[in-house]
Coordinates of C-alpha atoms and ligand atoms in Angstrom, one line a residue:
M777 CA 95.2 78.7 25.2
S778 CA 97.7 76.0 25.9
Q779 CA 95.3 74.0 28.0
S780 CA 93.0 71.7 26.1
N781 CA 89.1 71.6 27.3
T782 CA 88.9 67.8 27.1
R783 CA 91.8 67.5 29.5
Y784 CA 90.3 69.8 31.9
P785 CA 86.6 69.4 31.7
K786 CA 84.5 72.4 32.8
D787 CA 81.8 70.3 34.4
R788 CA 80.6 70.6 37.8
F789 CA 83.5 69.7 39.6
A790 CA 85.8 72.2 37.6
P791 CA 87.7 74.8 39.7
R792 CA 86.1 78.3 39.6
P793 CA 87.5 81.7 41.0
E794 CA 84.3 81.6 43.5
D795 CA 86.0 78.4 45.0
H796 CA 89.0 80.7 46.1
F797 CA 91.7 78.1 45.1
T798 CA 95.0 79.7 45.2
W799 CA 98.7 78.6 44.5
G800 CA 102.3 79.3 45.7
L801 CA 104.4 80.4 42.7
W802 CA 107.0 78.2 44.1
T803 CA 104.5 75.1 44.0
V804 CA 103.5 74.9 40.2
G805 CA 107.0 76.7 39.7
N806 CA 108.7 73.7 41.3
T807 CA 111.5 72.6 39.0
G808 CA 111.9 69.0 40.4
R809 CA 115.2 69.6 42.1
D810 CA 115.7 67.5 45.1
P811 CA 118.4 66.3 47.5
F812 CA 119.6 63.6 45.1
G813 CA 118.6 65.0 41.6
L814 CA 118.9 68.2 39.6
A815 CA 115.9 70.1 38.1
V816 CA 114.0 68.4 35.3
R817 CA 111.8 71.3 34.3
E818 CA 112.5 74.9 33.3
P819 CA 111.8 77.7 35.6
M820 CA 108.7 79.4 34.7
S821 CA 107.8 83.2 34.9
A822 CA 105.4 84.3 37.5
A823 CA 103.4 86.0 34.7
K824 CA 103.1 82.7 32.8
I825 CA 102.2 81.0 36.0
V826 CA 99.3 83.5 36.7
R827 CA 97.9 83.3 33.1
E828 CA 97.9 79.3 33.2
L829 CA 96.4 79.0 36.6
S830 CA 93.8 81.5 35.7
Q831 CA 92.7 79.4 32.6
L832 CA 92.5 76.5 35.1
G833 CA 89.9 78.3 37.3
A834 CA 92.1 79.5 40.1
Y835 CA 91.5 82.5 42.2
G836 CA 95.0 83.8 42.8
V837 CA 98.8 83.1 43.5
N838 CA 100.9 83.6 46.7
L839 CA 104.7 84.2 46.9
H840 CA 107.8 84.6 48.7
D841 CA 109.8 87.6 47.8
E842 CA 112.3 85.4 46.0
D843 CA 110.0 83.7 44.1
L844 CA 109.1 86.9 42.3
I845 CA 112.3 88.7 42.6
P846 CA 115.6 87.0 42.6
F847 CA 117.7 87.5 45.8
D848 CA 120.5 89.5 43.7
A849 CA 118.1 91.4 41.3
T850 CA 119.2 94.9 40.4
A851 CA 116.7 97.8 40.7
G852 CA 115.9 97.6 36.9
E853 CA 115.2 94.1 37.1
R854 CA 112.7 94.3 39.8
D855 CA 110.9 96.9 38.1
R856 CA 110.7 94.9 35.0
I857 CA 109.4 91.8 36.6
L858 CA 107.1 93.6 38.9
R859 CA 105.6 95.3 35.8
E860 CA 105.1 92.0 33.9
F861 CA 103.6 90.4 37.0
K862 CA 101.2 93.2 37.7
G863 CA 100.2 93.1 34.1
A864 CA 99.4 89.4 34.1
L865 CA 97.2 90.1 37.3
S866 CA 95.2 92.8 35.9
E867 CA 94.8 90.9 32.6
T868 CA 93.4 87.8 34.5
G869 CA 91.8 89.3 37.5
M870 CA 93.9 87.0 39.5
K871 CA 94.6 88.0 43.2
V872 CA 97.7 87.8 45.6
P873 CA 96.0 87.2 48.9
M874 CA 99.1 85.9 50.7
A875 CA 102.7 86.8 50.7
T876 CA 105.7 85.6 52.7
T877 CA 109.5 85.7 53.1
N878 CA 112.0 83.4 52.1
L879 CA 114.2 83.0 55.2
F880 CA 115.6 79.7 54.3
S881 CA 117.3 79.3 50.9
Q882 CA 120.2 81.6 51.6
P883 CA 123.5 80.5 53.2
V884 CA 123.0 83.5 55.6
F885 CA 120.1 81.6 57.3
R886 CA 122.1 78.3 57.6
E887 CA 121.9 78.7 61.5
G888 CA 118.5 80.3 61.6
A889 CA 116.8 83.5 60.7
F890 CA 114.7 85.1 63.6
T891 CA 116.4 82.6 65.9
S892 CA 119.9 82.7 64.8
N893 CA 122.8 82.8 67.2
D894 CA 124.2 85.6 65.2
A895 CA 122.7 89.0 66.1
G896 CA 123.6 90.2 62.5
V897 CA 121.7 87.5 61.0
R898 CA 118.6 88.3 63.0
A899 CA 118.7 91.9 62.1
F900 CA 119.1 90.9 58.4
A901 CA 115.9 88.5 58.7
L902 CA 114.0 91.4 60.1
Q903 CA 115.2 93.7 57.2
K904 CA 114.3 91.2 54.5
T905 CA 110.9 90.5 56.0
M906 CA 110.0 94.2 56.4
R907 CA 110.8 94.7 52.7
S908 CA 108.9 91.6 51.7
I909 CA 105.8 92.9 53.7
D910 CA 106.0 96.1 51.8
L911 CA 105.9 94.1 48.6
G912 CA 103.1 91.8 49.5
V913 CA 100.9 94.7 50.7
E914 CA 101.6 96.4 47.4
L915 CA 100.3 93.4 45.7
G916 CA 97.2 93.3 47.8
A917 CA 98.1 90.5 50.2
T918 CA 96.1 90.6 53.6
T919 CA 97.6 87.6 55.0
Y920 CA 101.3 87.2 55.7
V921 CA 102.8 83.5 56.4
F922 CA 105.7 82.7 58.6
W923 CA 107.3 79.5 57.9
G924 CA 110.4 79.0 59.9
G925 CA 112.1 76.4 58.0
R926 CA 115.7 77.1 59.6
E927 CA 114.4 78.1 62.9
G928 CA 115.7 75.1 64.7
V929 CA 118.7 73.0 65.7
E930 CA 120.6 69.7 65.0
T931 CA 122.2 69.8 68.2
N932 CA 120.9 71.0 71.4
A933 CA 124.3 72.3 72.6
C934 CA 124.0 75.4 70.7
K935 CA 121.0 76.9 72.1
T936 CA 118.1 76.1 74.2
P937 CA 114.5 75.8 73.0
Q938 CA 113.6 78.7 75.4
D939 CA 116.1 81.0 73.5
G940 CA 114.8 79.9 70.2
I941 CA 111.1 80.7 71.4
K942 CA 112.1 84.0 72.9
R943 CA 113.9 85.4 69.8
F944 CA 111.0 84.2 67.6
R945 CA 108.5 86.1 69.8
E946 CA 110.8 89.4 69.6
A947 CA 110.7 89.0 66.0
M948 CA 107.0 88.6 65.7
N949 CA 106.4 91.6 68.1
F950 CA 108.6 93.6 66.0
L951 CA 106.7 92.9 63.0
T952 CA 103.3 93.3 64.3
S953 CA 104.2 96.7 65.6
Y954 CA 105.8 97.3 61.9
V955 CA 102.4 96.5 60.4
R956 CA 100.5 98.5 62.8
D957 CA 102.9 101.4 62.5
N958 CA 102.3 101.4 58.9
K959 CA 98.5 101.1 59.1
Y960 CA 98.7 98.0 56.8
N961 CA 95.7 95.7 56.7
L962 CA 97.7 92.5 57.2
K963 CA 97.4 89.4 59.5
F964 CA 100.2 86.9 60.3
A965 CA 99.7 83.1 60.0
L966 CA 102.4 80.9 61.4
E967 CA 103.2 77.5 59.8
A968 CA 104.5 74.6 61.8
K969 CA 106.6 71.9 60.8
P970 CA 108.4 69.2 63.0
N971 CA 111.7 68.9 61.1
E972 CA 113.2 69.3 57.6
P973 CA 115.2 70.9 56.6
R974 CA 116.6 71.4 60.3
G975 CA 116.9 68.4 62.5
D976 CA 114.4 69.7 64.8
I977 CA 112.4 72.8 64.1
F978 CA 111.0 75.2 67.2
L979 CA 107.2 75.2 67.8
P980 CA 106.9 71.8 65.8
T981 CA 103.0 71.5 65.6
T982 CA 100.0 73.9 64.9
G983 CA 99.0 73.2 68.7
H984 CA 102.4 74.5 69.7
M985 CA 102.1 77.5 67.7
L986 CA 98.6 78.2 69.1
A987 CA 100.0 78.2 72.6
F988 CA 102.8 80.6 71.3
I989 CA 100.4 83.1 69.8
Y990 CA 98.9 84.0 73.0
T991 CA 102.2 85.0 74.5
L992 CA 102.6 87.8 72.0
E993 CA 102.2 91.6 72.1
H994 CA 99.2 91.5 69.5
P995 CA 97.8 88.0 69.6
E996 CA 94.8 89.2 67.7
M997 CA 96.8 89.8 64.5
V998 CA 98.2 86.3 64.6
G999 CA 96.9 83.0 63.6
V1000 CA 98.0 79.7 62.1
N1001 CA 98.7 78.2 58.5
P1002 CA 98.5 74.5 59.1
E1003 CA 99.9 72.1 56.3
V1004 CA 98.3 68.6 56.0
A1005 CA 101.9 67.2 55.2
H1006 CA 103.4 68.9 58.2
E1007 CA 100.9 67.4 60.8
Q1008 CA 100.9 63.9 59.1
M1009 CA 104.7 63.6 59.3
P1010 CA 104.6 63.2 62.9
G1011 CA 101.5 60.9 62.6
L1012 CA 98.9 63.4 63.8
D1013 CA 95.3 63.8 62.5
F1014 CA 95.5 66.9 60.4
S1015 CA 91.7 67.8 60.8
H1016 CA 92.2 67.8 64.6
A1017 CA 94.8 70.7 64.3
V1018 CA 92.6 72.4 61.9
G1019 CA 89.5 72.0 64.1
Q1020 CA 91.4 73.4 67.2
A1021 CA 92.4 76.5 65.1
L1022 CA 88.9 76.9 63.7
E1023 CA 87.5 76.7 67.3
A1024 CA 89.9 79.5 68.6
G1025 CA 89.1 81.6 65.5
K1026 CA 92.7 81.3 64.5
L1027 CA 92.7 79.5 61.2
F1028 CA 93.8 82.3 59.1
H1029 CA 95.5 80.4 56.1
I1030 CA 95.7 76.7 55.2
D1031 CA 98.3 74.6 53.0
L1032 CA 96.5 71.8 51.3
N1033 CA 98.5 68.9 50.0
G1034 CA 99.0 65.2 50.3
Q1035 CA 101.4 63.0 52.3
K1036 CA 102.0 59.4 53.5
P1037 CA 102.6 59.1 57.2
G1038 CA 106.0 59.1 58.8
R1039 CA 108.0 60.1 55.6
Y1040 CA 109.8 63.3 54.5
D1041 CA 107.8 66.4 53.7
Q1042 CA 106.4 64.8 50.2
D1043 CA 103.9 67.8 49.3
L1044 CA 102.0 65.6 47.0
R1045 CA 98.7 66.5 45.1
F1046 CA 95.9 67.1 47.4
A1047 CA 93.8 64.2 48.3
S1048 CA 96.2 61.7 46.2
E1049 CA 96.9 60.0 49.7
D1050 CA 94.5 59.4 52.4
Q1051 CA 91.3 60.2 50.9
K1052 CA 89.3 59.6 54.0
G1053 CA 91.5 62.3 55.9
A1054 CA 91.0 64.8 53.1
F1055 CA 87.2 64.1 53.1
F1056 CA 87.0 65.0 56.9
L1057 CA 89.1 68.2 56.3
V1058 CA 86.9 69.3 53.5
K1059 CA 84.0 68.5 55.7
L1060 CA 85.4 70.4 58.6
L1061 CA 86.1 73.6 56.3
E1062 CA 82.8 73.5 54.4
D1063 CA 80.6 72.7 57.5
A1064 CA 82.3 75.7 59.2
R1065 CA 81.7 78.0 56.3
W1066 CA 85.3 79.0 56.5
D1067 CA 85.8 82.0 54.4
G1068 CA 89.7 81.7 53.8
M1069 CA 91.7 80.7 50.7
R1070 CA 92.0 77.1 49.8
H1071 CA 95.7 77.3 49.1
F1072 CA 97.8 74.5 47.8
D1073 CA 101.3 73.9 49.0
S1074 CA 102.5 71.0 46.9
H1075 CA 104.4 70.2 43.6
A1076 CA 104.0 67.7 40.8
Y1077 CA 105.9 64.4 40.7
R1078 CA 109.4 64.8 39.5
T1079 CA 108.5 62.4 36.7
E1080 CA 106.3 65.1 35.1
D1081 CA 107.1 67.7 32.4
E1082 CA 105.1 71.0 32.3
R1083 CA 101.9 69.2 30.9
G1084 CA 102.0 66.9 34.0
V1085 CA 102.3 70.3 36.2
W1086 CA 99.1 71.5 34.9
D1087 CA 97.5 68.1 35.2
F1088 CA 98.5 68.0 38.9
A1089 CA 97.1 71.6 39.5
Y1090 CA 93.8 71.1 38.0
A1091 CA 93.5 67.6 39.7
S1092 CA 94.0 69.1 43.1
M1093 CA 91.4 71.8 42.6
R1094 CA 89.0 69.2 41.2
S1095 CA 89.5 66.7 44.1
Y1096 CA 88.6 69.5 46.4
N1097 CA 85.3 70.2 44.7
I1098 CA 84.7 66.4 44.4
L1099 CA 85.2 66.0 48.0
K1100 CA 82.9 69.0 48.7
D1101 CA 80.1 67.0 46.7
K1102 CA 80.8 63.9 48.9
V1103 CA 80.1 66.1 52.1
A1104 CA 76.9 67.1 50.7
K1105 CA 75.9 63.5 50.0
F1106 CA 77.1 62.6 53.4
H1107 CA 74.9 65.3 55.0
A1108 CA 71.8 64.1 52.7
D1109 CA 72.3 60.4 53.2
P1110 CA 69.2 59.2 55.2
E1111 CA 70.9 56.5 57.1
I1112 CA 73.7 58.5 58.1
R1113 CA 71.3 61.3 59.2
E1114 CA 69.4 58.8 61.4
I1115 CA 72.5 57.6 63.3
L1116 CA 73.6 61.3 63.8
R1117 CA 70.2 62.4 65.0
A1118 CA 70.0 59.5 67.5
L1119 CA 73.7 60.8 68.8
E1120 CA 72.5 64.2 68.9
Q1121 CA 69.6 63.2 71.2
R1122 CA 71.7 61.2 73.3
G1123 CA 74.1 63.8 73.7
T1124 CA 71.7 66.9 74.5
T1125 CA 69.3 65.3 76.7
P1126 CA 70.4 66.5 80.3
V1127 CA 71.1 63.8 82.9
A1128 CA 71.1 64.8 86.6
G1129 CA 70.6 68.3 85.5
V1130 CA 73.8 68.2 83.4
G1131 CA 73.6 68.8 79.5
P1132 CA 75.4 70.6 77.1
G1133 CA 77.0 74.0 78.1
V1134 CA 77.0 72.7 81.7
K1135 CA 78.4 75.4 84.2
Y1136 CA 79.4 75.0 87.9
D1137 CA 76.8 76.1 90.7
R1138 CA 77.0 74.6 94.2
A1139 CA 73.3 73.1 94.2
L1140 CA 74.0 71.4 90.9
A1141 CA 77.2 69.9 92.2
T1142 CA 75.4 68.7 95.2
T1143 CA 72.5 67.1 93.3
L1144 CA 75.2 65.5 90.9
K1145 CA 77.2 64.1 93.7
A1146 CA 74.0 62.4 95.1
H1147 CA 72.7 61.2 91.9
A1148 CA 72.4 57.5 91.6
F1149 CA 74.0 56.5 88.1
D1150 CA 73.6 53.0 86.6
A1151 CA 77.0 53.0 85.0
G1152 CA 76.6 49.4 84.0
K1153 CA 73.6 50.5 81.8
L1154 CA 75.4 53.5 80.5
G1155 CA 78.5 51.4 79.7
A1156 CA 76.6 48.6 78.2
R1157 CA 74.9 50.6 75.1
G1158 CA 77.1 50.7 71.7
Y1159 CA 77.4 53.7 69.5
D1160 CA 76.7 52.5 66.1
Y1161 CA 80.2 53.9 64.9
E1162 CA 80.9 50.7 62.9
R1163 CA 77.9 51.3 60.6
L1164 CA 78.4 55.2 60.6
D1165 CA 82.0 54.7 59.2
Q1166 CA 81.0 52.1 56.8
L1167 CA 78.2 54.4 55.3
T1168 CA 80.8 57.2 55.2
T1169 CA 83.3 54.9 53.4
E1170 CA 80.5 53.9 51.0
V1171 CA 79.7 57.6 50.3
L1172 CA 83.5 58.0 49.4
L1173 CA 83.9 54.9 47.5
G1174 CA 80.8 56.1 45.3
V1175 CA 78.3 53.4 46.1
R1176 CA 75.7 55.4 47.9
Ligands
GLT2457 C1 108.3 75.7 51.3 C2 107.7 74.9 52.6 C3 106.3 75.2 52.8 C4 106.1 76.7 53.2 C5 106.3 77.7 52.2 C6 106.1 79.1 52.7 S1 107.8 77.4 51.7 O1 107.9 75.2 50.3 O2 107.9 73.7 52.6 O3 105.7 74.2 53.7 O4 104.5 76.8 53.2 O5 107.3 79.7 53.3
MN2458 MN1 103.5 74.9 53.6
MN2459 MN1 105.4 70.8 53.0

């Protein structure tokens, strides 16, 4: 056991497999390389990652094809790596709920993968993805993520967004048919990001992705994988993107991390920034009883050695559970309940025959048009949100 129990207490906030916390191999395996600096940590084998995360209380790991099997591995190397990895999985009971393809690291994808202007590159991207789907399914994955890191442009002179979107649609249609043809139990989750590494990436937000999904041949097989950092980079409220996906039944996966608004993709420890945003996100997922994996797509500060990596991983999961506890405190707080009860009553008492679930009919439209509203009175009354927000803040700050 390389991890000490005093550093990672097994108290009520400690992660447990039932919490369904999962980690990309590329996250804790991140060596700290960045555009300005070399790696600061040694690469770790997938088998080691599985064992360490299992000790911390995680449920499983997720992977890109190349996280597990190097791009240029021989058949022999592939077999050995797979054997070791599967050994670690069966020894620990860890699962692989999600898999994805690396369509961004190799030079061949410098101009895009599915959206490249080179038909040969597009064909290669489909081949690589089919092989990687086979691998994911072999390991038990039921969700397949698509993050199109290179699917974009620096100059709009090279292709139109319509061409990019059409090609991306062709690839999704091809691959959903591949999955159906092979009778795989696999759903796709599309992950948006506005920019980085490309100057601009097609379908830049979760909202764009949702609209795109309904143009596909098999929309029922395709949902979204929103990432905290990717919605916060353009200054959006992450829980609104997640809420829209939940409401549409399209939240198939999630990438949890932390981010300061308006910066490069920081992929920080979950809830290390914007704790209030993280609280409302956890509240949204828990209140909806969302049954998906709580997946972390983040990495430790470059300052850290291996010990710092496990501190980071344990803390990410622990913070989720602490926030879950705060959500319970929010719901149990008598003063918060009172404000919410009054709001509920105000929102559900019908006025002029119009209440929740209103539907058009001609008689109702006629009465409504004739109704004498006192807009002055309606507009004069406040909503008590200053107090509601302060009570929420006090729950979060630990004084309630
Ligand atoms: C990469 C990217 C992430 C994606 C991963 C899946 S790879 O780390 O920054 O946001 O989710 O392809
Ligand atoms: Mn991500
Ligand atoms: Mn990111």
